[in-house]
Each structure stands twice: as structure tokens, then as C-alpha cells.
XYZ file of C-alpha atoms in Angstrom:
58
model
C 3.774 -14.658 2.643
C 0.626 -12.997 3.989
C 2.534 -11.707 7.018
C 5.303 -10.345 4.760
C 2.797 -8.376 2.687
C 1.091 -7.097 5.846
C 4.470 -5.833 7.104
C 5.197 -4.181 3.741
C 1.829 -2.414 3.860
C 2.487 -1.078 7.368
C 6.024 0.018 6.458
C 4.798 1.883 3.377
C 2.169 3.612 5.500
C 4.749 4.667 8.100
C 7.032 6.027 5.369
C 4.170 8.156 4.085
C 3.843 6.208 0.847
C 0.232 5.237 1.599
C -2.763 7.169 2.830
C -4.719 5.665 5.745
C -7.682 4.760 3.540
C -5.377 3.029 1.043
C -3.789 1.036 3.868
C -7.244 -0.063 5.010
C -8.188 -1.049 1.446
C -4.986 -3.059 1.069
C -5.554 -4.917 4.331
C -9.078 -5.781 3.159
C -7.728 -6.976 -0.212
C -5.150 -9.058 1.665
C -7.886 -10.756 3.694
C -10.305 -11.267 0.815
C -8.052 -11.944 -2.185
C -4.734 -13.079 -0.762
C -1.169 -11.810 -0.613
C -0.448 -11.780 -4.349
C -3.341 -9.440 -5.103
C -2.499 -7.214 -2.128
C 1.136 -6.964 -3.251
C 0.096 -5.870 -6.745
C -2.166 -3.170 -5.336
C 0.477 -2.122 -2.799
C 2.968 -1.529 -5.598
C 0.327 0.362 -7.567
C -0.743 2.585 -4.651
C 2.864 3.401 -3.732
C 3.645 4.300 -7.350
C 0.608 6.558 -7.538
C 1.543 8.306 -4.289
C 5.112 8.877 -5.505
C 3.772 10.273 -8.769
C 1.450 12.640 -6.885
C 4.394 13.953 -4.863
C 6.498 14.397 -7.997
C 3.742 16.329 -9.760
C 3.127 18.478 -6.672
C 6.802 19.541 -6.656
C 6.561 20.856 -10.215
């Protein structure tokens, strides 16, 4: 599961859904708190980034 979350983090970064510093934070969370916590924060960070882009378009 940890490898799956790591792959999801890298894919989100490559798609532009994560900033570099957020990716680094998520990888640290993955190491320190485990894959479940990292997945929650990944979903949160991606949602925030999408919201930022939506607001910027308006």
C-alpha cells in the first residue's frame, strides 16, 4: 500500500496537481505516519490545488 500511495503522489505531481513542496511534505508524512495518513493529505492537497485553479479562472 505504501508503494501505491507513493506512486499516486508522484503522478499527481507530474499532472500539476501538487506543488513540489507539497509533494515533499506528503512523502515525509508517508514515511512518518504511514500510507493512510499520506492518502488523506494527498486527497486534501489535490482538492485545494484544483480549487485554486478554479478560483484563478474566475
